[in-house]
CSV table of C-alpha atoms in Angstrom, one decimal:
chain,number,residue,atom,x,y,z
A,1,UNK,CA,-19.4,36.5,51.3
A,2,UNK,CA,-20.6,39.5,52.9
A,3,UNK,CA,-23.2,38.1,54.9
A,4,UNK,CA,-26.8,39.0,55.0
A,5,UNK,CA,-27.1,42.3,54.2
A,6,UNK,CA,-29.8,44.6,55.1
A,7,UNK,CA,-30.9,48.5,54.1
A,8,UNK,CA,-31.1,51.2,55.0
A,9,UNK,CA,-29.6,50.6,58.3
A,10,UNK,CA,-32.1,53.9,59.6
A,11,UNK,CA,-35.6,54.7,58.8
A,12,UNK,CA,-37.6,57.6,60.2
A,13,UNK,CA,-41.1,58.3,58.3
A,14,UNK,CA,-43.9,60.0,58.7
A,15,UNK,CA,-47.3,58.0,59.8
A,16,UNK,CA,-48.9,57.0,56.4
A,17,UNK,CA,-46.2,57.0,54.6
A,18,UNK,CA,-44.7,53.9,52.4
A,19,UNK,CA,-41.6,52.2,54.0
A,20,UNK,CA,-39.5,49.3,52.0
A,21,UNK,CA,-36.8,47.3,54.1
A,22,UNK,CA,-34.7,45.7,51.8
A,23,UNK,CA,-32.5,42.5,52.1
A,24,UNK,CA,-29.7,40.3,50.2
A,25,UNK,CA,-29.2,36.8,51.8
A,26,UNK,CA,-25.6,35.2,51.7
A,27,UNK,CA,-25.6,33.3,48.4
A,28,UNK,CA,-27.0,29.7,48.7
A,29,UNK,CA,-28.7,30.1,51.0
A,30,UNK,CA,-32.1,28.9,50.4
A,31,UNK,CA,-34.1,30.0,52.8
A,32,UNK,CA,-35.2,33.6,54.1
A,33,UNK,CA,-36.5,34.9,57.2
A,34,UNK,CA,-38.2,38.2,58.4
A,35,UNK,CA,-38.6,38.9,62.0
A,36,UNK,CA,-39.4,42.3,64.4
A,37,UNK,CA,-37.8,43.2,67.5
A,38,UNK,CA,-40.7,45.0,69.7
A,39,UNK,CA,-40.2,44.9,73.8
A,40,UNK,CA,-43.5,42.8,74.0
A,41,UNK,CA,-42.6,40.0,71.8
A,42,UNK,CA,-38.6,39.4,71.8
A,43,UNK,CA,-37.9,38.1,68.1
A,44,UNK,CA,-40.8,37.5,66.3
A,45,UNK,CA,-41.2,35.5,62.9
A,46,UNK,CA,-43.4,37.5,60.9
A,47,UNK,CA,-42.5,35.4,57.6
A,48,UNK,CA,-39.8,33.2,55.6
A,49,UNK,CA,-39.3,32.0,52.0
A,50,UNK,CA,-37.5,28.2,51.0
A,51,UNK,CA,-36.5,29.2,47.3
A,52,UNK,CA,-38.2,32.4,46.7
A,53,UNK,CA,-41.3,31.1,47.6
A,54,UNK,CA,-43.6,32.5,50.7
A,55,UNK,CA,-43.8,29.5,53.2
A,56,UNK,CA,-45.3,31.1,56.4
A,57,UNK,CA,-46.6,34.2,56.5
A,58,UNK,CA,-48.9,34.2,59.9
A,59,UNK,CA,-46.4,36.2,61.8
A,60,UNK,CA,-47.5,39.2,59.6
A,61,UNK,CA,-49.1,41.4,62.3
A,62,UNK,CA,-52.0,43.1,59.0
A,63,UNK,CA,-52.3,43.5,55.7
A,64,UNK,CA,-50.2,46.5,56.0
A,65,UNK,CA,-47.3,44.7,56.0
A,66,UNK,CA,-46.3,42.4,52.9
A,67,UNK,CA,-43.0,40.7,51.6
A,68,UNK,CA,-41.4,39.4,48.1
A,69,UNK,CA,-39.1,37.8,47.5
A,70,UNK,CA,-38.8,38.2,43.5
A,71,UNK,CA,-35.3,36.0,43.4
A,72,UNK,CA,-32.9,34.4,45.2
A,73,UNK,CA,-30.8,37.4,46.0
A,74,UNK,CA,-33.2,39.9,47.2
A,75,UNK,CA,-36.5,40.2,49.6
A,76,UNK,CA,-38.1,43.4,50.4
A,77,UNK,CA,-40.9,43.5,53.3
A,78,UNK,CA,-42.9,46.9,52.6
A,79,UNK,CA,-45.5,48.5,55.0
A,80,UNK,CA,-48.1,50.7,53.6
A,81,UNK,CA,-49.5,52.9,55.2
A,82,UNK,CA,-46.7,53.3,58.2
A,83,UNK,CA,-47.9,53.8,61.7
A,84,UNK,CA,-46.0,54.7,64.9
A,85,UNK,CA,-46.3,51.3,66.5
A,86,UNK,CA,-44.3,49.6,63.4
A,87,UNK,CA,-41.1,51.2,65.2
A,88,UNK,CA,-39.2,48.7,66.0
A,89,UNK,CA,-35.6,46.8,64.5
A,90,UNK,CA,-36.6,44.6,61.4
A,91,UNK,CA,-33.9,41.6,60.7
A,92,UNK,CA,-33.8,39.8,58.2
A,93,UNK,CA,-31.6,36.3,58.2
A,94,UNK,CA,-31.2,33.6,56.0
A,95,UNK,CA,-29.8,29.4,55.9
A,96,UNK,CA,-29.0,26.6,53.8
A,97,UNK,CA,-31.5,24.6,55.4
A,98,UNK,CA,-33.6,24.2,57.7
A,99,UNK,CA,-32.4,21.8,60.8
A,100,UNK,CA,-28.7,21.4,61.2
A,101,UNK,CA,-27.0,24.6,59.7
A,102,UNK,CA,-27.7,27.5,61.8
A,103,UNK,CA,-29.1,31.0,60.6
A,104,UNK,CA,-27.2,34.4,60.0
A,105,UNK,CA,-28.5,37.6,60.8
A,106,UNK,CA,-28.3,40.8,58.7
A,107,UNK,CA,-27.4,44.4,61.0
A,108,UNK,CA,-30.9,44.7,61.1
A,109,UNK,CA,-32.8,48.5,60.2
A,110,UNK,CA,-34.4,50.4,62.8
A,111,UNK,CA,-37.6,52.0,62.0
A,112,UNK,CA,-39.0,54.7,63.2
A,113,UNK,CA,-42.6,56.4,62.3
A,114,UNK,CA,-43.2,59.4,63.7
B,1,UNK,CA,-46.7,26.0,65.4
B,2,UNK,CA,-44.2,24.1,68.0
B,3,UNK,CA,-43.9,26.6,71.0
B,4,UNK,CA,-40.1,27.2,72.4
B,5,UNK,CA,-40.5,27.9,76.2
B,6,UNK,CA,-37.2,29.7,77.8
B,7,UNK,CA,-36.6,29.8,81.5
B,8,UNK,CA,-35.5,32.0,83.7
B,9,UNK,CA,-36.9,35.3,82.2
B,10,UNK,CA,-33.8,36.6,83.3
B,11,UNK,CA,-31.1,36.5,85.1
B,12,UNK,CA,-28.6,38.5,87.3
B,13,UNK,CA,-25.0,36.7,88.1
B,14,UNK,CA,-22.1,38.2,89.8
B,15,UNK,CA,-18.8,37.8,87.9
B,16,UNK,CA,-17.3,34.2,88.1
B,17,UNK,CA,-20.6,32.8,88.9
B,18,UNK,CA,-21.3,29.7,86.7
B,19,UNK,CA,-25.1,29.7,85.7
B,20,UNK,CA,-27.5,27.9,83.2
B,21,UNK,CA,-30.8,28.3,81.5
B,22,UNK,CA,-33.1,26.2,80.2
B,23,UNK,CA,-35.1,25.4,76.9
B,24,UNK,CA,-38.4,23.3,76.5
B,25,UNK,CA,-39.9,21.8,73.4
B,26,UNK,CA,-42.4,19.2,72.9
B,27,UNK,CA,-40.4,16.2,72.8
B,28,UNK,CA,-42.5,14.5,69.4
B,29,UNK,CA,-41.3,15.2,66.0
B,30,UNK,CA,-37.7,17.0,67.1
B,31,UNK,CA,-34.8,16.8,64.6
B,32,UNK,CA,-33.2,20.1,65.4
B,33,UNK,CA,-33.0,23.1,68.1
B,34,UNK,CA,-30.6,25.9,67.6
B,35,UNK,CA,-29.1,28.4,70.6
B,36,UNK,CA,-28.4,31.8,69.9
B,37,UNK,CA,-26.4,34.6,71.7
B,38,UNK,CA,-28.2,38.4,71.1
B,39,UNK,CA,-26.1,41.1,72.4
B,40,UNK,CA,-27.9,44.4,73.0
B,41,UNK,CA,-28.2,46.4,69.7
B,42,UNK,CA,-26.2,43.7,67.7
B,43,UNK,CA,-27.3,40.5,65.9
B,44,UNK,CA,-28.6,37.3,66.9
B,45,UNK,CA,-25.1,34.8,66.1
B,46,UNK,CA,-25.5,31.6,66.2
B,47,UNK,CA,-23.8,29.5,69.4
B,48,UNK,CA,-24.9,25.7,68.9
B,49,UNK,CA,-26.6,23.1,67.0
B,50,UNK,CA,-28.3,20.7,68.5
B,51,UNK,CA,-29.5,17.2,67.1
B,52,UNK,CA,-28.8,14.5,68.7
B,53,UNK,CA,-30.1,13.5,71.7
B,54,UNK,CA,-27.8,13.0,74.9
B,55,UNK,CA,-25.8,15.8,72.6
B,56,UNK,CA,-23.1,17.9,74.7
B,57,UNK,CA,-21.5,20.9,73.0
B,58,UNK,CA,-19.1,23.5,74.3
B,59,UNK,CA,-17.5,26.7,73.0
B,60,UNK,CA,-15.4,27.9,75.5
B,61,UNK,CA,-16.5,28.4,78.8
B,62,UNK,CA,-20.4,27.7,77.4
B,63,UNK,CA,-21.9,24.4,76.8
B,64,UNK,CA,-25.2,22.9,76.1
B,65,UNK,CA,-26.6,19.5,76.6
B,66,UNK,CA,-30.1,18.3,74.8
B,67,UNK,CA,-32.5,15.5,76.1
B,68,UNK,CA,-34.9,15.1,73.0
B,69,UNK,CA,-36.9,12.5,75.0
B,70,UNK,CA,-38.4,14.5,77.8
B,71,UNK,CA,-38.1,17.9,75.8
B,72,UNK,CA,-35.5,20.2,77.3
B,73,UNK,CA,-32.2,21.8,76.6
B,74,UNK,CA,-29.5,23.6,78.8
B,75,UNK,CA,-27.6,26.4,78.3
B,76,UNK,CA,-24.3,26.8,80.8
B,77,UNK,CA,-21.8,29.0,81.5
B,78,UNK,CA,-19.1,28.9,83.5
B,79,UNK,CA,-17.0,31.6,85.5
B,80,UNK,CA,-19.5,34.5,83.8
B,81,UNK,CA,-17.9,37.8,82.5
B,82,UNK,CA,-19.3,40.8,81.8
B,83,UNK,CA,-19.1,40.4,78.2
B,84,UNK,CA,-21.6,36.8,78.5
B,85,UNK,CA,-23.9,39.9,78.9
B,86,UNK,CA,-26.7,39.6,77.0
B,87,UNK,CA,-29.6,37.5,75.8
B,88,UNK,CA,-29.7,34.1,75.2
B,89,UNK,CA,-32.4,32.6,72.4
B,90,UNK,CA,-33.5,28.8,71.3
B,91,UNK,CA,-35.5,27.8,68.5
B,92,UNK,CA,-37.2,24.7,66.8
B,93,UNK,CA,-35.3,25.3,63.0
B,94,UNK,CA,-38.7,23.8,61.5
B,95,UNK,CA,-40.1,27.4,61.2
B,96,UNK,CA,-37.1,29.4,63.2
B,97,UNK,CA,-39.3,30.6,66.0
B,98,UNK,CA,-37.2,31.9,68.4
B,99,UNK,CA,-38.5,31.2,72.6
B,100,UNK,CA,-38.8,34.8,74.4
B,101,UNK,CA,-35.1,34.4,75.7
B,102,UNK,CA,-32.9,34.5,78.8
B,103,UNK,CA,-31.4,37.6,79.4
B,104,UNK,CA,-28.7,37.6,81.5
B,105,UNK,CA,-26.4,40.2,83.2
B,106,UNK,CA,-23.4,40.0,84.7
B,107,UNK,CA,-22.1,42.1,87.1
B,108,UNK,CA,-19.3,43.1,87.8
């Protein structure tokens, strides 16, 4: 498997604009996480699915910000509008389970809104 | 939400120096934590799983021991390198919250 792949790698946009992070677990894996790299917070969860479904979504910083998950091979997380303090790394990971089987991390893509 | 709580912040070691960082959970309801290793603009990767409690694991010259009962978990390394560079996360698997992280730097 290729591992968790993420895209684009790069985003620059303009403020207001409509940004879509896109991201294919490894197969099997049944669960799918979201988090945001910012200089305040570390790593922070902003949501995860267990079989396509939404299980947590506090860590969504607004209701700009939403994520699907329409099947078990690919999640987007969009942002609508964009504004410059959404710059940041987005990663997405995923895992078998939850407990004993550790989680893979895509490359992450690194927004920026200008 | 079960809070991860990493300590030192961060951390500064010359080369060779052995050094180790802790983890604290709340002790009720554990089954799991995970350690991660986060070099600067790469990936989280995953180093350990931890279960048991008493559990020692080791991956070269880096090991961690977990004591479920009173809610902690080390992370050691011996003889750093520069390459052990770089931050070091825990989380509680039940919702993969990841604690604020230990970064670490080795000089040289």
């Amino acid at each position: 498997d290729a591992g968790v792949i993420q895209s684009p790698r790069h985003e620059v946009t303009e403020m207001g604009q409509e940004v879509t992070l896109r991201c294919k677990p490894i197969s099997g894996h049944d669960y799918l996480f979201w988090y945001r790299q910012t200089m305040m917070r570390g790593l922070e969860l902003l949501i995860y699915f267990n079989n396509n479904v939404p299980i947590d979504d506090s860590g969504m910083p607004e209701d700009r910000f939403s994520a699907k998950m329409p099947n078990a091979s690919f999640s987007t997380l969009k942002i609508q509008p964009s504004e410059p303090r959404d710059s940041a790394v987005y990663f997405c990971a995923s895992s078998p389970s939850l407990g004993n089987t550790e989680a893979f991390f895509g490359q992450g893509t690194r927004l920026t809104v200008v | 939400i079960l809070n991860v709580e990493q300590s030192p912040q961060s951390l500064h070691v010359q080369e060779g120096d052995s050094t180790n960082f802790t983890c604290s959970f709340p002790s009720s309801n554990f089954y799991a934590l995970h350690w991660y290793r986060w070099e600067t603009a790469k990936s989280p990767e995953a180093l350990f799983v931890m279960t048991l409690n008493g559990d020692e694991k080791k991956k070269g010259r880096i090991s961690a021991t977990l004591n479920t009962k009173e809610g902690y978990s080390y992370l050691y390394i011996k003889g750093s390198q520069p390459e052990d560079s770089a931050t070091y996360l825990c989380a509680f698997p039940h919702d993969m919250r990841f604690g604020a992280g230990t970064r670490l730097t080795v000089k040289p």
